[in-house]
Amino acid sequence: MYSSVDHTAISELTQTLQKLSLREKPNPLLVQPKMAVQSLKGQTPIRQVQLTSFKGLNDNFLPDRIKLHITEAEVSKHIVDLQMNVTFSEDFDKDIGFVLYDNDQFFQSKSFKPSLDTKRRVISANLQENSGIDQVQFAVTPSADSTMSLNDFACVFWSYDKQDWITDGCTKNKSPSGHVVCSCKKLKNANFAILMAFDINYQYSEALHWISITGCALSVVGLSVTALYQIITRKSRGGTPTLLVVNICLSMTVFYLLFIFGINNPVQHVNGTKMSGENIVPESDHHKYSDQGPCTAFTALLQYFLLLTFTWNTLYGINVFLLFKNSVSGTPPWFPQVAMAVGWGLPAVIVGISLGSTYRVEEPLGYRQEEL
């Protein structure tokens, strides 16, 4: 919806919303499902103001779930879905406005490229006059589901000059309860956000695991018996068919053994334990690890031996065709040599092209998967 809209127009829109939060109309709260504007009219001097928001029906903003607190007794000690605290070094009796965005569609970053279906809420704090603002502190509950866990995050605000998120003057912290908290100093009329990078938690059925292992093990037994029978009785049918069937059995057997012993990624990344203390904007909301362990090698071998199976089956079909075509002379004498070269060489060429075009050490998931 916003991809074709001029960036200047969107910037003017968000700045207009900031002005709207400081409007003079008597109604201090305007709530839409995906956006809310809250105002506090300066009547008595205050030293702090806190805005809290709880999720409503269908994850939308609701008027009765957005609250403003200005006294120490009212201030919430619990982290909610979205919370902002503004503290002043001296008494402040001017208007304060807040704008809450349910997502960051109005703030299209060039440095942060999201790829997961995660929500990035944005909250704007606006002052009628900059009078001794000491600190802005805001917190957001990670919105990812149980299939993802937080890896790292950055505390940012939107720079209209750079048209991007920047971290100047902001620090980050993570509470013991798992909430992410940010503090920024001396910022007036700014849009704040927390950009998070997640790890994906892969979960599979234990029953499916054992069905796969049992099925592969039975296949290995059946293929071994087949190959052994073909070798013992090779004189009754000739060398070429035996060569082809044995190679089919061999490639499938090795493929199944690789699957049984190598399908689980031995490198397990412990989520969040190495969270960076530096406040740096992540490249994406999906954290990517550089290549570690034997997973890529197993992937290449699995691809190679599976392609071997298809290639040798194709060669077996060609052999049957040649037998029908040359029913008297049989298969040409050159066919076994050509079959060996094509059967073992062509899959290696395809795997080499796949690796060369998609694999990079810093981003191995262009070629393989992370969990397998």
PDB file of N, CA and C in Angstrom, residues 21 194 239 251 327 355:
ATOM      1  N   SER A  21      -1.168  15.363  18.141  1.00  0.00           N
ATOM      2  CA  SER A  21      -1.146  14.921  19.538  1.00  0.00           C
ATOM      3  C   SER A  21      -1.073  16.100  20.509  1.00  0.00           C
ATOM      4  N   ILE A 194      11.694  -0.371  18.948  1.00  0.00           N
ATOM      5  CA  ILE A 194      12.672  -1.396  19.316  1.00  0.00           C
ATOM      6  C   ILE A 194      12.714  -2.400  18.174  1.00  0.00           C
ATOM      7  N   GLY A 239      26.089 -58.670 -17.017  1.00  0.00           N
ATOM      8  CA  GLY A 239      26.748 -57.715 -16.136  1.00  0.00           C
ATOM      9  C   GLY A 239      26.116 -56.337 -16.102  1.00  0.00           C
ATOM     10  N   SER A 251      23.491 -46.142  -4.028  1.00  0.00           N
ATOM     11  CA  SER A 251      23.222 -44.709  -3.846  1.00  0.00           C
ATOM     12  C   SER A 251      22.073 -44.482  -2.867  1.00  0.00           C
ATOM     13  N   SER A 327      17.250 -56.134 -29.898  1.00  0.00           N
ATOM     14  CA  SER A 327      16.894 -57.402 -29.249  1.00  0.00           C
ATOM     15  C   SER A 327      17.863 -58.529 -29.582  1.00  0.00           C
ATOM     16  N   LEU A 355      26.021 -25.495  -5.231  1.00  0.00           N
ATOM     17  CA  LEU A 355      26.835 -24.895  -4.171  1.00  0.00           C
ATOM     18  C   LEU A 355      27.433 -23.568  -4.617  1.00  0.00           C
TER      19      LEU A 355
END
